[in-house]
PDB file of C-alpha atoms in Angstrom:
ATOM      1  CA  UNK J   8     151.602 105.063  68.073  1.00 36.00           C
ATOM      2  CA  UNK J   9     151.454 101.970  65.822  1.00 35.00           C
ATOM      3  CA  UNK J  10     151.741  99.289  68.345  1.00 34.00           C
ATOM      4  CA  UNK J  11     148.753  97.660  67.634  1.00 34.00           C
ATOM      5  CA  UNK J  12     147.817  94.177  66.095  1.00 34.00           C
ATOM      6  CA  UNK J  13     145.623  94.491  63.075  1.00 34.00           C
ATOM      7  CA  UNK J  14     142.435  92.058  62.937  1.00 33.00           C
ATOM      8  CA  UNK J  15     140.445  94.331  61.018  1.00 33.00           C
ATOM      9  CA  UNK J  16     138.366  92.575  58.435  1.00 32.00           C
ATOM     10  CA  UNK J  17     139.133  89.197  59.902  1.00 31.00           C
ATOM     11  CA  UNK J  18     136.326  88.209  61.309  1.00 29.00           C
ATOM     12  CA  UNK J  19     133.459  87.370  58.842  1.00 33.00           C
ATOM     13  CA  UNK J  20     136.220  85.500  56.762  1.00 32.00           C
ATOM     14  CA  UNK J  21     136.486  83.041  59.414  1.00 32.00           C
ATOM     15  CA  UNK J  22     132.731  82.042  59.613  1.00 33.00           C
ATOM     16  CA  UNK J  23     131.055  79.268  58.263  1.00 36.00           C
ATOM     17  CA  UNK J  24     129.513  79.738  54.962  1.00 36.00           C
ATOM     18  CA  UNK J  25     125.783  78.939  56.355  1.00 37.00           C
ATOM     19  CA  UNK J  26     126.369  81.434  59.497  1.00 39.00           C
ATOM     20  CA  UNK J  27     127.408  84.006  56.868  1.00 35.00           C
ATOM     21  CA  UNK J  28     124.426  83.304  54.391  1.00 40.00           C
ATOM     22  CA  UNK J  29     122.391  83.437  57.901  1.00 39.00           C
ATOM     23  CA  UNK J  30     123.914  86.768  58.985  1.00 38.00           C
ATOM     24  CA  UNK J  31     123.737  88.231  55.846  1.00 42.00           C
ATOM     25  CA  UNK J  32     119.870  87.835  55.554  1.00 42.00           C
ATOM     26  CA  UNK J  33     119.302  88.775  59.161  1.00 40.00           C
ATOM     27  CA  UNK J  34     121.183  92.591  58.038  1.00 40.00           C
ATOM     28  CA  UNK J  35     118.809  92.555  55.312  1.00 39.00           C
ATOM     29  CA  UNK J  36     115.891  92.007  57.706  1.00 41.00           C
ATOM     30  CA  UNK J  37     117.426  94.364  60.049  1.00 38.00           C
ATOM     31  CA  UNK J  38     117.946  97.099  57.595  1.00 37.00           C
ATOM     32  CA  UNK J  39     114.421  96.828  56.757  1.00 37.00           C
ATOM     33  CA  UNK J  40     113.015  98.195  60.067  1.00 35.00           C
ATOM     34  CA  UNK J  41     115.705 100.024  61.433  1.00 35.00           C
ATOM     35  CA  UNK J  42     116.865 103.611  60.521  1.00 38.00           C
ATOM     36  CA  UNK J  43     120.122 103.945  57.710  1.00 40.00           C
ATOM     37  CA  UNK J  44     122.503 104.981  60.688  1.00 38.00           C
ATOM     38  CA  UNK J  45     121.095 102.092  63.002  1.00 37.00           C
ATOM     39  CA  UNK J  46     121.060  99.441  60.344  1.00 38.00           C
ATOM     40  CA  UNK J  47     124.567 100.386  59.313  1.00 40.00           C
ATOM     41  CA  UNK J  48     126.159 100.386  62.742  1.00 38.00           C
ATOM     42  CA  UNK J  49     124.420  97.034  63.394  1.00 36.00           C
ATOM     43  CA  UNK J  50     125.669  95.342  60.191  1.00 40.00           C
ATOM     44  CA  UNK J  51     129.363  96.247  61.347  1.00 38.00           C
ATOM     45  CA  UNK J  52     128.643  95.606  65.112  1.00 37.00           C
ATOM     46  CA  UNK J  53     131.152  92.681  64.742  1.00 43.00           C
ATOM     47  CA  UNK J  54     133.691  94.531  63.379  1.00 86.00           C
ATOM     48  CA  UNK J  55     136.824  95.669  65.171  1.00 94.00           C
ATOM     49  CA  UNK J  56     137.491  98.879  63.216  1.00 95.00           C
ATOM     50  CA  UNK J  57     133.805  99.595  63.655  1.00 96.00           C
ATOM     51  CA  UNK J  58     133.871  99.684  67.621  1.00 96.00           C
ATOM     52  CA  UNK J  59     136.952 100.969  68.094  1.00 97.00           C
ATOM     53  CA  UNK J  60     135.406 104.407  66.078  1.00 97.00           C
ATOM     54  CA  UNK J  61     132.913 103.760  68.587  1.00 97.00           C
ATOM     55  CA  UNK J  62     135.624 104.029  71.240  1.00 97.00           C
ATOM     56  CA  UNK J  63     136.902 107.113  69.538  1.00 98.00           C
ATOM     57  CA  UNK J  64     134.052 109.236  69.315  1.00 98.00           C
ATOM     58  CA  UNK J  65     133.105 108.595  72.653  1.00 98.00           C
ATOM     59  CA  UNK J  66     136.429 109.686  73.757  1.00 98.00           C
ATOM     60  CA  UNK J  67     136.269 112.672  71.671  1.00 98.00           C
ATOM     61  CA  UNK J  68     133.051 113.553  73.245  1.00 98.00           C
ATOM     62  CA  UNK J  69     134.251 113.586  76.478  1.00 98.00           C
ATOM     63  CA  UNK J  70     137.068 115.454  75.453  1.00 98.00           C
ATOM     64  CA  UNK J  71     134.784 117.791  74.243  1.00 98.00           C
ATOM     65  CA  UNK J  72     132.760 118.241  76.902  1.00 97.00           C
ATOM     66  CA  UNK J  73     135.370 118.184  79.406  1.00 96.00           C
ATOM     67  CA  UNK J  74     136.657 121.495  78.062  1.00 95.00           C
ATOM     68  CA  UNK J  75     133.169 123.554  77.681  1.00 96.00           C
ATOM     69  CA  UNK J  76     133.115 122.477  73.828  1.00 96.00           C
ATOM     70  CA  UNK J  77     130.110 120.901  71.764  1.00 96.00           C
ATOM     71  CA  UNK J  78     131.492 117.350  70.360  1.00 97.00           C
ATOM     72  CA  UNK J  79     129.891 118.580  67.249  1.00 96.00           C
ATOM     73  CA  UNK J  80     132.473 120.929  66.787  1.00 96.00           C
ATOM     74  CA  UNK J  81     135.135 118.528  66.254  1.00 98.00           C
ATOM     75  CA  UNK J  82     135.577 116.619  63.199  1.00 98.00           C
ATOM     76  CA  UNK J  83     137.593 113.289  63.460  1.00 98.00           C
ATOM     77  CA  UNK J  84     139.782 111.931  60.271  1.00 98.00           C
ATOM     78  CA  UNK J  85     139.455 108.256  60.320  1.00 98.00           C
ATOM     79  CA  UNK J  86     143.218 107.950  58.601  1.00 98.00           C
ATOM     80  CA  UNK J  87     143.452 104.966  56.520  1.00 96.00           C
ATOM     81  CA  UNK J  88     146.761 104.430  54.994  1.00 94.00           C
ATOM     82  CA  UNK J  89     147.425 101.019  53.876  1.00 93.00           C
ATOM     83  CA  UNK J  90     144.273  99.963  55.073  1.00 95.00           C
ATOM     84  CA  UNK J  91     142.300  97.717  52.228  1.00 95.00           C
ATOM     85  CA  UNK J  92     139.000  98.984  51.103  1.00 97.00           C
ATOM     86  CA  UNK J  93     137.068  96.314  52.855  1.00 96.00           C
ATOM     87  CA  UNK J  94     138.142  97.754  56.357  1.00 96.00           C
ATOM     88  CA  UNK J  95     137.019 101.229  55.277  1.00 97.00           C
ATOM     89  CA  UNK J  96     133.563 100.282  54.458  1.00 97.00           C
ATOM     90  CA  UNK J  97     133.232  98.761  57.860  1.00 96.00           C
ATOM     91  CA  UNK J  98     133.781 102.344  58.607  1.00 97.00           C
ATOM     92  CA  UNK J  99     131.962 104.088  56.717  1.00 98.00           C
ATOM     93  CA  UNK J 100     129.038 101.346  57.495  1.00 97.00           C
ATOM     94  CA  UNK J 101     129.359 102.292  60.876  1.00 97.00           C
ATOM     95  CA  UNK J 102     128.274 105.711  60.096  1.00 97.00           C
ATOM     96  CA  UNK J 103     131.360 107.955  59.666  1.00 98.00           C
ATOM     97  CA  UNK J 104     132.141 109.462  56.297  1.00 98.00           C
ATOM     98  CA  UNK J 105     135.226 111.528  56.870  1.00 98.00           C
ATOM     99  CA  UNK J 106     138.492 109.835  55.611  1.00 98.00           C
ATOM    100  CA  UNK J 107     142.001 110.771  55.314  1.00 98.00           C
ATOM    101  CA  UNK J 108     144.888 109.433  53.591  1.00 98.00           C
ATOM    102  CA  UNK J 109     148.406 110.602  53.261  1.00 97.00           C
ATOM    103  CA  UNK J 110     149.738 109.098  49.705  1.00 97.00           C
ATOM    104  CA  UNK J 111     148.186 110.022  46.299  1.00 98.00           C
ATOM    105  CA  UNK J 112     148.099 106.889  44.732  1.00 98.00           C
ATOM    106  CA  UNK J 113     146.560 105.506  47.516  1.00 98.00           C
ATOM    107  CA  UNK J 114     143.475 108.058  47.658  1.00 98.00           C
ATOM    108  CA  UNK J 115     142.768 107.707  43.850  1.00 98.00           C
ATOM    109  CA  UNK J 116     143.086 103.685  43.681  1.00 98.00           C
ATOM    110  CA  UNK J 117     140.688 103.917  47.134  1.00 98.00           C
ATOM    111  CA  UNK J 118     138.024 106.766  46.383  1.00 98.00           C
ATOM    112  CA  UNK J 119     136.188 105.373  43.508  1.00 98.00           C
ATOM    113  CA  UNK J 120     135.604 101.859  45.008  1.00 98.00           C
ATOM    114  CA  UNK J 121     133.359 103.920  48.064  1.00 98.00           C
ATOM    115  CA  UNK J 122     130.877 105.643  48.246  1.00 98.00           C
ATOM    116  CA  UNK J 123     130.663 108.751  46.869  1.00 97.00           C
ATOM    117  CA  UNK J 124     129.303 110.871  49.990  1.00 98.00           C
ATOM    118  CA  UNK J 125     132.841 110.493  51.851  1.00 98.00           C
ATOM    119  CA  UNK J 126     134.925 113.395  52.395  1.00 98.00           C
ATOM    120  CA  UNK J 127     138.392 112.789  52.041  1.00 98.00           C
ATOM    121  CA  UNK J 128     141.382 114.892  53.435  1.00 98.00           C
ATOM    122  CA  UNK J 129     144.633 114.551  51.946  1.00 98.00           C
ATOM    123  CA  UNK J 130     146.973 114.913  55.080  1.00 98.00           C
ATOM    124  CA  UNK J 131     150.399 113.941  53.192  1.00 97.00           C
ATOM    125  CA  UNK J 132     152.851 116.056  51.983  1.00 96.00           C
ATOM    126  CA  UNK J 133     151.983 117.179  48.286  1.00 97.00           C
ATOM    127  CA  UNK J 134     154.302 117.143  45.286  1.00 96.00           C
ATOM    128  CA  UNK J 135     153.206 119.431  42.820  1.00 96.00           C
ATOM    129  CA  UNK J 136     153.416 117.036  39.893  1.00 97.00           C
ATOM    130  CA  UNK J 137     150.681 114.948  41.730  1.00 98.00           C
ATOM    131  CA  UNK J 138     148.357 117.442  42.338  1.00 98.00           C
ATOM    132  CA  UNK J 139     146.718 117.245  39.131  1.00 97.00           C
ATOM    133  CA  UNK J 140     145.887 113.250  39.781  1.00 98.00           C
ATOM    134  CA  UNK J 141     144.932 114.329  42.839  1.00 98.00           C
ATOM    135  CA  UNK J 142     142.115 116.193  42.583  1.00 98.00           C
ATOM    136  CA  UNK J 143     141.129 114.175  38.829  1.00 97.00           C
ATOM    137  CA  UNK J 144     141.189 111.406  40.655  1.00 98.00           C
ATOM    138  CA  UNK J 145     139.059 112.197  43.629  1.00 98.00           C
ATOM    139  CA  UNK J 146     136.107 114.075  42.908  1.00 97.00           C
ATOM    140  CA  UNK J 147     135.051 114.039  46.495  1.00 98.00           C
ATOM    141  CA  UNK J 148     138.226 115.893  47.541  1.00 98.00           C
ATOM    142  CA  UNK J 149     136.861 117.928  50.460  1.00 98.00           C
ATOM    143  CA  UNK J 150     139.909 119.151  52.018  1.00 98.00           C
ATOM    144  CA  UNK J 151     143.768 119.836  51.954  1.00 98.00           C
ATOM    145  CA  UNK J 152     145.453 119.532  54.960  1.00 98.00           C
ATOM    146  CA  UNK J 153     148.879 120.306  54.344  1.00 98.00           C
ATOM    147  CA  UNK J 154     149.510 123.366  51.784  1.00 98.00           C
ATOM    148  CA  UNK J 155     153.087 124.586  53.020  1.00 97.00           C
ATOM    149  CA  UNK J 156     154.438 126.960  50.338  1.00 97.00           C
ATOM    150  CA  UNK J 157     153.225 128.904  47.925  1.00 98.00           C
ATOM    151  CA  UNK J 158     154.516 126.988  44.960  1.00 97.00           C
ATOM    152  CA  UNK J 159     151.635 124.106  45.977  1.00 98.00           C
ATOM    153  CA  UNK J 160     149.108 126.241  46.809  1.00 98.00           C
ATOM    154  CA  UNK J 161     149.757 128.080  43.181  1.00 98.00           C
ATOM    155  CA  UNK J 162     149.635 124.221  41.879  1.00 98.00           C
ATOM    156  CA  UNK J 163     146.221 123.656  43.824  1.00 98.00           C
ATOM    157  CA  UNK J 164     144.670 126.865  42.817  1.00 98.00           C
ATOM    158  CA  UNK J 165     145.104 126.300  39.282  1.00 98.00           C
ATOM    159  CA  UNK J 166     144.403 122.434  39.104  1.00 98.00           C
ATOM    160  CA  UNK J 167     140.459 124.009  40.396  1.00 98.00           C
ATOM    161  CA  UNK J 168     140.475 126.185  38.021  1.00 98.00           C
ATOM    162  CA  UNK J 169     140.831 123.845  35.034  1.00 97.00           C
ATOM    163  CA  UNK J 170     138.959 121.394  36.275  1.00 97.00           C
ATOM    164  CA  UNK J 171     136.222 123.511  36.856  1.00 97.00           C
ATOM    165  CA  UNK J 172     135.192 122.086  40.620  1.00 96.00           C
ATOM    166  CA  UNK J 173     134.288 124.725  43.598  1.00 96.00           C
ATOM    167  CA  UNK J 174     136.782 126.478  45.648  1.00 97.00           C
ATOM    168  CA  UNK J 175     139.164 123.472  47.256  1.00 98.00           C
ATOM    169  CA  UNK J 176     139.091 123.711  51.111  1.00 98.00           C
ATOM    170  CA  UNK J 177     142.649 123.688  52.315  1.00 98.00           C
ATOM    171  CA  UNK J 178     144.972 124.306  55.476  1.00 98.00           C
ATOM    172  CA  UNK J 179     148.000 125.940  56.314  1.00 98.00           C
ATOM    173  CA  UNK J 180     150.760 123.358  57.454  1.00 98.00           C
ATOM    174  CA  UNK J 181     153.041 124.702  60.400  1.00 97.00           C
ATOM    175  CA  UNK J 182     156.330 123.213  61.945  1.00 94.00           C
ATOM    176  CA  UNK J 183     155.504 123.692  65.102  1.00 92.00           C
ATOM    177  CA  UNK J 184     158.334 121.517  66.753  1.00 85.00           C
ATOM    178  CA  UNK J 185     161.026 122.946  64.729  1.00 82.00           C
ATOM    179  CA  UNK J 186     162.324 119.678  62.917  1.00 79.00           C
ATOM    180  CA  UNK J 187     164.095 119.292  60.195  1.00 79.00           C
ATOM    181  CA  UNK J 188     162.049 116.557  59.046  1.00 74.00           C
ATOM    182  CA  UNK J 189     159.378 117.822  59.155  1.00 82.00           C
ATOM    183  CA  UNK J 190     157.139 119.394  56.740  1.00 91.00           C
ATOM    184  CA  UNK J 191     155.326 122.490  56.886  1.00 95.00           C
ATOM    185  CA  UNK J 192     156.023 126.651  57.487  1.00 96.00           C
ATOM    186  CA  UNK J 193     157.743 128.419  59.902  1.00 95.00           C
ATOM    187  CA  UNK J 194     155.599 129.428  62.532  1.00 96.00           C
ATOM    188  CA  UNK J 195     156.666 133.085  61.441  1.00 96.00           C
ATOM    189  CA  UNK J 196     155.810 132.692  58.194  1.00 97.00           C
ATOM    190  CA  UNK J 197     152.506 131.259  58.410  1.00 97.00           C
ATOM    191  CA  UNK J 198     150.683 134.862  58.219  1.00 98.00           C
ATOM    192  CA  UNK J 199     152.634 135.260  54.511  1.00 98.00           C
ATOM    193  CA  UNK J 200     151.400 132.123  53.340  1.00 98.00           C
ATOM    194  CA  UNK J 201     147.764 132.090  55.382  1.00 98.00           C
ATOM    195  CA  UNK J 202     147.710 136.077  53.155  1.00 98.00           C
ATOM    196  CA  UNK J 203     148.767 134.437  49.738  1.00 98.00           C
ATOM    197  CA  UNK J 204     146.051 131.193  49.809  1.00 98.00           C
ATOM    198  CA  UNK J 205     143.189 133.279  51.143  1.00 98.00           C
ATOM    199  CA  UNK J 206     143.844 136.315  48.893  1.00 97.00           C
ATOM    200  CA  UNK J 207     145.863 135.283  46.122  1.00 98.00           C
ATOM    201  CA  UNK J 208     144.291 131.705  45.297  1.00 98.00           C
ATOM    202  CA  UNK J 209     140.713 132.210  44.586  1.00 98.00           C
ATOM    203  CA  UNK J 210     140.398 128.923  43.945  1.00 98.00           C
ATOM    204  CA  UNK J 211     141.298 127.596  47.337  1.00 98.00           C
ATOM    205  CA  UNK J 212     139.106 128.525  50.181  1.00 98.00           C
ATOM    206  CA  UNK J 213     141.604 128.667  53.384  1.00 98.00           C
ATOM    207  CA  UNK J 214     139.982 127.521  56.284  1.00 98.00           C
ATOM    208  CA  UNK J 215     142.961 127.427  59.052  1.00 98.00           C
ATOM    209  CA  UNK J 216     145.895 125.667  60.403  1.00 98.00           C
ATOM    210  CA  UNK J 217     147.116 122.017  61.129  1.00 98.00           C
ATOM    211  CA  UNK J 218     151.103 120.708  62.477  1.00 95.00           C
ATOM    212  CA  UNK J 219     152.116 117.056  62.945  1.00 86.00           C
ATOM    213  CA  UNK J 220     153.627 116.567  66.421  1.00 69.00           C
ATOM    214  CA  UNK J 221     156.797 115.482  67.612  1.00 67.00           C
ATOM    215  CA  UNK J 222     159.389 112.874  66.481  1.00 52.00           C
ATOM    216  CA  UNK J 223     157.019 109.999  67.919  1.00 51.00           C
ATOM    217  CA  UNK J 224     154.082 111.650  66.612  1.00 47.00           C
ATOM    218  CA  UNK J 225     152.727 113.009  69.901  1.00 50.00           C
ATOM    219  CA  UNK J 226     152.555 116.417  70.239  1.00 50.00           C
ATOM    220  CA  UNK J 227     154.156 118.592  73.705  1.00 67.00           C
ATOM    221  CA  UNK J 228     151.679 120.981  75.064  1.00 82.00           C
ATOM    222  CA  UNK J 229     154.154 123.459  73.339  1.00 86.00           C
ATOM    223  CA  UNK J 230     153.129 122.382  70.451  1.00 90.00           C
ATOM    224  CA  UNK J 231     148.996 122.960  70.486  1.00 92.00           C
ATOM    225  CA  UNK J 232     149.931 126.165  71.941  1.00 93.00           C
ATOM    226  CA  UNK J 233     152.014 127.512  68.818  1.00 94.00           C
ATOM    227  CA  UNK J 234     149.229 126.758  66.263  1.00 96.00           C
ATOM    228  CA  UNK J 235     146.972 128.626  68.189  1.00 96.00           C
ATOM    229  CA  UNK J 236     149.050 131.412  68.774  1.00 97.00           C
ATOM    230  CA  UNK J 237     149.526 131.203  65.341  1.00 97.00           C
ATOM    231  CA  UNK J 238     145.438 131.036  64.214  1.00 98.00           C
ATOM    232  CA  UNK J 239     146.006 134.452  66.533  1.00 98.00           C
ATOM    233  CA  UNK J 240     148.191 136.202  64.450  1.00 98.00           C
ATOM    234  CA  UNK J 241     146.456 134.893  61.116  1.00 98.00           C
ATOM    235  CA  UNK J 242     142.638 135.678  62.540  1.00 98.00           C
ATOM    236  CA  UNK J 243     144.650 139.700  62.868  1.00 98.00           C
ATOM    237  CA  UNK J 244     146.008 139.430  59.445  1.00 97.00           C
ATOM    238  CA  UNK J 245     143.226 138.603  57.528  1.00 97.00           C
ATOM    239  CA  UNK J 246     140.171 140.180  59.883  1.00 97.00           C
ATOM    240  CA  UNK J 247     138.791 136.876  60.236  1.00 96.00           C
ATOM    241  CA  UNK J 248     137.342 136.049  63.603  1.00 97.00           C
ATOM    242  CA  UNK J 249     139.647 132.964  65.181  1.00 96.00           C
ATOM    243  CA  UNK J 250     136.345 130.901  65.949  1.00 95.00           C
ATOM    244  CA  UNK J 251     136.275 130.593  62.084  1.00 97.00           C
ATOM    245  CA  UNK J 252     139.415 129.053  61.723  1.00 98.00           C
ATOM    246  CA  UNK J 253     140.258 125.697  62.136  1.00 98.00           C
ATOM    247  CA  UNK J 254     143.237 124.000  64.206  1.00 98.00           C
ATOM    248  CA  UNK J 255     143.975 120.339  62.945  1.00 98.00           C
ATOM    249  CA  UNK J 256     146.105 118.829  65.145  1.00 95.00           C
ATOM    250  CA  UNK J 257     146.239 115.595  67.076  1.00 93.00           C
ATOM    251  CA  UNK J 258     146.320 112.034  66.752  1.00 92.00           C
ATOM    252  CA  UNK J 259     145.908 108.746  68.090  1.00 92.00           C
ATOM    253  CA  UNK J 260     147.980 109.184  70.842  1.00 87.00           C
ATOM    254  CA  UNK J 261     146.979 113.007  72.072  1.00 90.00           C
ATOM    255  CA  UNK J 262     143.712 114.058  70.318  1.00 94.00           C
ATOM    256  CA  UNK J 263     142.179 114.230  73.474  1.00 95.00           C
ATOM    257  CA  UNK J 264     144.646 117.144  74.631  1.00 92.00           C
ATOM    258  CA  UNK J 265     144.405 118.696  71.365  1.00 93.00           C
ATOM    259  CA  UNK J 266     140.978 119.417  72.227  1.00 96.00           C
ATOM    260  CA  UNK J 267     140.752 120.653  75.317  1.00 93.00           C
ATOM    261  CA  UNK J 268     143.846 122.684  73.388  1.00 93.00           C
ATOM    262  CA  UNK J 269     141.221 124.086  71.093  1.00 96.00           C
ATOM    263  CA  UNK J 270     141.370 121.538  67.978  1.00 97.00           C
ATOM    264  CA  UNK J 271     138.655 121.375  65.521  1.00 98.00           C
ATOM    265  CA  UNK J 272     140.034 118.392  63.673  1.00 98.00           C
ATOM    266  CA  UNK J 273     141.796 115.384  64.786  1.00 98.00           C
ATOM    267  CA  UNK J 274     143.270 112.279  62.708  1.00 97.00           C
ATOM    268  CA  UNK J 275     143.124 109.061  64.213  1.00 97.00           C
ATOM    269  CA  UNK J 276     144.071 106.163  62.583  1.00 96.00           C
ATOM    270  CA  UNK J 277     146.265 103.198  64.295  1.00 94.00           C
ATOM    271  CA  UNK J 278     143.360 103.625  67.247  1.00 96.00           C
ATOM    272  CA  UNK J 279     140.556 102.998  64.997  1.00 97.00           C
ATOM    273  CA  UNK J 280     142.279 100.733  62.188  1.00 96.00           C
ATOM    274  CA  UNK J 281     145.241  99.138  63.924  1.00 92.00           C
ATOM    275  CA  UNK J 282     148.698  99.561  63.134  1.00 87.00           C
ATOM    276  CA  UNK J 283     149.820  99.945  59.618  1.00 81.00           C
ATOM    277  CA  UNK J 284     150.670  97.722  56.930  1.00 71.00           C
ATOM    278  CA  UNK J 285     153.536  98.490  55.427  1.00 69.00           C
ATOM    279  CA  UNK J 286     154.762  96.379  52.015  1.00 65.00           C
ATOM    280  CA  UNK J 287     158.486  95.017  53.013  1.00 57.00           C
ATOM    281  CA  UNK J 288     160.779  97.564  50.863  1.00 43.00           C
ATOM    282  CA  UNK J 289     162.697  95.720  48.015  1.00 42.00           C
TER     283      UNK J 289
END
């Protein structure tokens, strides 16, 4: 999945001083007469994060449409781990404003140098002695992706509470492949722990279910199917029409069979920021 070169960012740093003083006041002209969305997206025309988004939601829509579905009903995570800031905003200046990121101290050293109208997802695994930075640290916390026990969602529940924000949006995480390393419920105990957040956490609003695919992080058809047969069993449980329920799943590599597999919410990240950047371990 993370095959890609990285370039992101790269190319205004390589201009000429004059061509960047030039460009910069032809934006400013720009986003003078043209609307925010249209001035943004021409500002970060240049950039390769920007059009490969582009590329993205294009794909999505087709996806979408492809399988009977509005595009509008999917929501895409642009997944930014290890990215720097400066990549993001060419993002976000492109017009998208849903973010994802799967450490803590990378979402709370990232969310207060952008713009406050992003919604970020936390999509890592959660330790429950970080959920208190967590949310503290990112006001604009819009969703949870990856709630797996009760113990965190107890954690989450009562982190809202004292900090007095609304109800935390969060999702069920399910092991739908079955391996050890990964994270997330039993597919037969997701109705339990679906039960506990939505009626035993009134601090957390639960709004469905999300897995992580396969060993290489692309998911068998197998997979898709199992969340959804799960959102079944939960939508039964809790008298809550499965429409209303959200499936994350996908990635880079299959979010365009997760949706015509029913998901509401893919994460895509080496396709729209290149691959990662890890630091070399010590």
């Amino acid at each position: 999945m993370e095959s890609e070169g990285d370039g992101d960012g790269a190319v205004g740093e390589r201009r000429g001083e004059s061509n960047l003083e030039r460009k910069d006041q032809e934006q400013t002209n720009n986003s003078q007469t043209l609307p925010p969305l249209m001035a943004a997206s021409s500002i970060a025309a240049d950039g390769v994060a920007a059009a490969a988004l582009r590329s993205v939601l294009l794909r999505v829509t087709k996806a979408a449409e492809h399988s009977g579905r509005s595009p509008q009903s999917i929501r895409v995570v642009a997944v930014s781990k290890t990215k720097p800031v400066s990549v993001l905003r060419q993002v976000y200046d492109a017009g998208h404003r849903t973010f994802g990121e799967n450490y803590v101290q990378e979402i709370i050293e990232k969310a207060p140098q952008l713009p406050e109208d992003i919604e970020w997802h936390f999509i890592g695994n959660l330790q429950s002695n970080k959920v208190k930075s967590l949310l503290s640290g990112v006001p604009n916390l819009a969703m949870v992706e990856t709630v797996d026990d009760q113990k965190i969602a107890n954690h989450l529940d009562r982190a809202v509470a004292n900090l007095g924000r609304k109800p935390l949006k969060v999702l069920v995480q399910v092991n739908t492949s079955g391996e050890e390393s990964k994270f997330g419920v039993e597919p037969s105990g997701c109705v339990e722990l679906a039960k506990h957040v939505s009626q035993g956490c009134p601090n957390l609003e639960f709004c469905g279910l999300m897995t992580i695919g396969m060993l290489d992080y692309s998911s068998t058809p197998e997979n898709f199917k199992a969340l959804a047969n799960c959102r079944s069993e939960v939508s039964k449980a809790l008298g809550i029409p499965e429409e209303q329920l959200e499936l994350s799943m996908g990635m880079s590599n299959d979010f365009e069979q997760a949706i015509e597999m029913g998901s509401t919410n893919v994460r895509v990240g080496s396709t729209i920021f290149g691959a990662r950047e890890y630091p070399n371990k010590k």
